[in-house]
């Protein structure tokens, strides 16, 4: 089995349990606009930037808004979201993540974060993982949202590895596509029905050992 040189982790829904908080905040905005919005619709927003998420919600309602109005909505969404995540602690790290990070370290596999979220630094600090990664690329540092591979390519480049030497861990369709578009191997974390394009899919990182890298 050949081991990767590095793993690049998505943040929301892979390292931390922020998916419900994003959903609650977007639901409040959609309700305000009378746009029907449920958890299935929310699946389409996972991994994509804040502005693109707002555009997708408007499209679901067949609406158009100016850039200034979009900013007003996204600012309001973020205020609701930040209020929820500001209460996060180490307990909000998803099951198996800490052991998985330890296992990678023991096998000399570097770790990075590749997230669309501009709140990445706040979240990693809140859960005590701000010093745990070789590099962190977040939504403040990229121009193109997933499924563009920019965020992962930047992470690999900063660590000095080729995409083919890195494995991406993702819970979002857009993120799996971003990994594949960048020529990375990808482990989906979630439902096989949703993440079927990934090279492998696990329900979560609980009890995931080094064997995950075989036949990737
Ligand atoms: C991604 C989330 O990680 O970050 C998306 O999956 C979110 O749901 C995106 O829209 C941007 O996040 P933020 O924190 O910058 O609004
Ligand atoms: Mg995610």
mmCIF file of C-alpha atoms in Angstrom, residues 22-151:
data_model
loop_
_atom_site.group_PDB
_atom_site.id
_atom_site.type_symbol
_atom_site.label_atom_id
_atom_site.label_comp_id
_atom_site.label_asym_id
_atom_site.label_seq_id
_atom_site.Cartn_x
_atom_site.Cartn_y
_atom_site.Cartn_z
ATOM 1 C CA UNK A 22 -25.213 26.732 8.449
ATOM 2 C CA UNK A 23 -28.637 25.203 7.795
ATOM 3 C CA UNK A 24 -30.367 27.103 10.619
ATOM 4 C CA UNK A 25 -28.856 30.391 9.433
ATOM 5 C CA UNK A 26 -29.711 29.891 5.734
ATOM 6 C CA UNK A 27 -33.200 28.679 6.647
ATOM 7 C CA UNK A 28 -33.825 31.984 8.469
ATOM 8 C CA UNK A 29 -32.879 33.931 5.323
ATOM 9 C CA UNK A 30 -34.909 31.674 3.011
ATOM 10 C CA UNK A 31 -37.965 31.983 5.306
ATOM 11 C CA UNK A 32 -37.629 35.759 5.223
ATOM 12 C CA UNK A 33 -37.764 35.614 1.420
ATOM 13 C CA UNK A 34 -40.574 33.011 1.417
ATOM 14 C CA UNK A 35 -38.358 30.551 -0.444
ATOM 15 C CA UNK A 36 -39.064 26.896 0.456
ATOM 16 C CA UNK A 37 -35.818 25.450 1.812
ATOM 17 C CA UNK A 38 -35.149 22.103 3.450
ATOM 18 C CA UNK A 39 -32.153 19.949 4.376
ATOM 19 C CA UNK A 40 -32.092 18.406 0.921
ATOM 20 C CA UNK A 41 -31.778 21.875 -0.631
ATOM 21 C CA UNK A 42 -29.041 22.612 1.908
ATOM 22 C CA UNK A 43 -27.000 19.719 0.487
ATOM 23 C CA UNK A 44 -26.455 21.853 -2.661
ATOM 24 C CA UNK A 45 -24.933 24.636 -0.551
ATOM 25 C CA UNK A 46 -22.357 22.494 1.223
ATOM 26 C CA UNK A 47 -18.813 23.433 0.259
ATOM 27 C CA UNK A 48 -19.718 26.465 -1.841
ATOM 28 C CA UNK A 49 -18.940 30.029 -0.799
ATOM 29 C CA UNK A 50 -21.294 32.246 1.163
ATOM 30 C CA UNK A 51 -22.165 34.429 -1.839
ATOM 31 C CA UNK A 52 -22.655 31.473 -4.176
ATOM 32 C CA UNK A 53 -24.884 29.832 -1.529
ATOM 33 C CA UNK A 54 -27.071 32.953 -1.451
ATOM 34 C CA UNK A 55 -27.275 32.989 -5.244
ATOM 35 C CA UNK A 56 -28.369 29.339 -5.195
ATOM 36 C CA UNK A 57 -31.098 30.060 -2.620
ATOM 37 C CA UNK A 58 -32.384 32.941 -4.748
ATOM 38 C CA UNK A 59 -32.358 30.660 -7.811
ATOM 39 C CA UNK A 60 -34.403 28.076 -5.852
ATOM 40 C CA UNK A 61 -37.042 30.795 -5.378
ATOM 41 C CA UNK A 62 -36.719 32.054 -8.958
ATOM 42 C CA UNK A 63 -35.554 35.438 -7.595
ATOM 43 C CA UNK A 64 -32.862 37.891 -8.530
ATOM 44 C CA UNK A 65 -31.242 40.484 -6.246
ATOM 45 C CA UNK A 66 -28.554 43.092 -6.723
ATOM 46 C CA UNK A 67 -25.023 42.476 -5.448
ATOM 47 C CA UNK A 68 -25.652 44.989 -2.638
ATOM 48 C CA UNK A 69 -28.824 43.180 -1.548
ATOM 49 C CA UNK A 70 -26.988 39.848 -1.685
ATOM 50 C CA UNK A 71 -24.343 41.279 0.634
ATOM 51 C CA UNK A 72 -27.036 42.416 3.064
ATOM 52 C CA UNK A 73 -28.483 38.892 3.171
ATOM 53 C CA UNK A 74 -25.113 37.147 3.487
ATOM 54 C CA UNK A 75 -24.059 39.529 6.273
ATOM 55 C CA UNK A 76 -27.258 38.711 8.132
ATOM 56 C CA UNK A 77 -26.807 34.973 7.562
ATOM 57 C CA UNK A 78 -23.250 35.189 8.846
ATOM 58 C CA UNK A 79 -24.305 37.077 11.983
ATOM 59 C CA UNK A 80 -26.764 34.271 12.844
ATOM 60 C CA UNK A 81 -24.117 31.651 12.032
ATOM 61 C CA UNK A 82 -21.313 33.323 14.013
ATOM 62 C CA UNK A 83 -23.596 33.649 17.007
ATOM 63 C CA UNK A 84 -24.013 29.843 16.982
ATOM 64 C CA UNK A 85 -20.379 28.921 16.300
ATOM 65 C CA UNK A 86 -19.025 31.343 18.885
ATOM 66 C CA UNK A 87 -20.280 28.840 21.483
ATOM 67 C CA UNK A 88 -18.337 25.927 19.941
ATOM 68 C CA UNK A 89 -15.856 23.926 22.005
ATOM 69 C CA UNK A 90 -13.669 20.855 21.577
ATOM 70 C CA UNK A 91 -16.856 18.766 21.926
ATOM 71 C CA UNK A 92 -17.937 19.968 18.476
ATOM 72 C CA UNK A 93 -15.071 18.125 16.779
ATOM 73 C CA UNK A 94 -16.668 15.252 14.861
ATOM 74 C CA UNK A 95 -16.245 11.629 16.041
ATOM 75 C CA UNK A 96 -12.922 10.009 15.174
ATOM 76 C CA UNK A 97 -11.207 13.186 13.924
ATOM 77 C CA UNK A 98 -8.677 13.489 16.759
ATOM 78 C CA UNK A 99 -7.667 9.811 16.590
ATOM 79 C CA UNK A 100 -7.433 10.001 12.800
ATOM 80 C CA UNK A 101 -5.131 13.046 13.053
ATOM 81 C CA UNK A 102 -2.966 11.152 15.565
ATOM 82 C CA UNK A 103 -2.790 8.143 13.241
ATOM 83 C CA UNK A 104 -1.667 10.359 10.329
ATOM 84 C CA UNK A 105 0.978 12.005 12.481
ATOM 85 C CA UNK A 106 2.291 8.615 13.619
ATOM 86 C CA UNK A 107 2.665 7.665 9.947
ATOM 87 C CA UNK A 108 4.392 10.900 8.989
ATOM 88 C CA UNK A 109 1.506 12.059 6.791
ATOM 89 C CA UNK A 110 1.166 15.855 6.753
ATOM 90 C CA UNK A 111 -2.218 17.461 7.386
ATOM 91 C CA UNK A 112 -3.800 20.611 5.975
ATOM 92 C CA UNK A 113 -7.187 22.323 5.869
ATOM 93 C CA UNK A 114 -8.859 23.342 2.606
ATOM 94 C CA UNK A 115 -12.132 25.104 3.354
ATOM 95 C CA UNK A 116 -14.427 27.564 1.578
ATOM 96 C CA UNK A 117 -15.282 29.142 4.920
ATOM 97 C CA UNK A 118 -14.096 32.623 5.818
ATOM 98 C CA UNK A 119 -14.837 31.659 9.437
ATOM 99 C CA UNK A 120 -12.180 28.914 9.392
ATOM 100 C CA UNK A 121 -9.679 30.665 11.727
ATOM 101 C CA UNK A 122 -12.421 31.413 14.308
ATOM 102 C CA UNK A 123 -13.730 27.847 14.243
ATOM 103 C CA UNK A 124 -10.328 26.135 14.468
ATOM 104 C CA UNK A 125 -9.409 28.364 17.397
ATOM 105 C CA UNK A 126 -12.715 27.696 19.168
ATOM 106 C CA UNK A 127 -12.208 23.919 18.991
ATOM 107 C CA UNK A 128 -8.494 24.120 19.811
ATOM 108 C CA UNK A 129 -7.160 22.910 16.445
ATOM 109 C CA UNK A 130 -5.624 26.162 15.190
ATOM 110 C CA UNK A 131 -2.081 24.795 15.620
ATOM 111 C CA UNK A 132 -2.809 21.269 14.381
ATOM 112 C CA UNK A 133 -2.215 21.715 10.626
ATOM 113 C CA UNK A 134 0.823 22.283 8.420
ATOM 114 C CA UNK A 135 -1.157 24.827 6.432
ATOM 115 C CA UNK A 136 -4.686 26.230 6.389
ATOM 116 C CA UNK A 137 -6.268 27.517 3.191
ATOM 117 C CA UNK A 138 -9.670 29.111 3.699
ATOM 118 C CA UNK A 139 -12.324 31.168 1.941
ATOM 119 C CA UNK A 140 -10.381 34.374 2.566
ATOM 120 C CA UNK A 141 -7.527 33.122 0.404
ATOM 121 C CA UNK A 142 -9.212 31.806 -2.723
ATOM 122 C CA UNK A 143 -10.924 33.416 -5.701
ATOM 123 C CA UNK A 144 -12.820 30.390 -6.980
ATOM 124 C CA UNK A 145 -15.285 28.400 -4.882
ATOM 125 C CA UNK A 146 -15.402 24.586 -4.897
ATOM 126 C CA UNK A 147 -15.960 22.685 -7.271
ATOM 127 C CA UNK A 148 -12.952 24.666 -8.505
ATOM 128 C CA UNK A 149 -9.887 22.905 -7.057
ATOM 129 C CA UNK A 150 -8.063 26.157 -6.130
ATOM 130 C CA UNK A 151 -8.337 25.709 -2.358
#
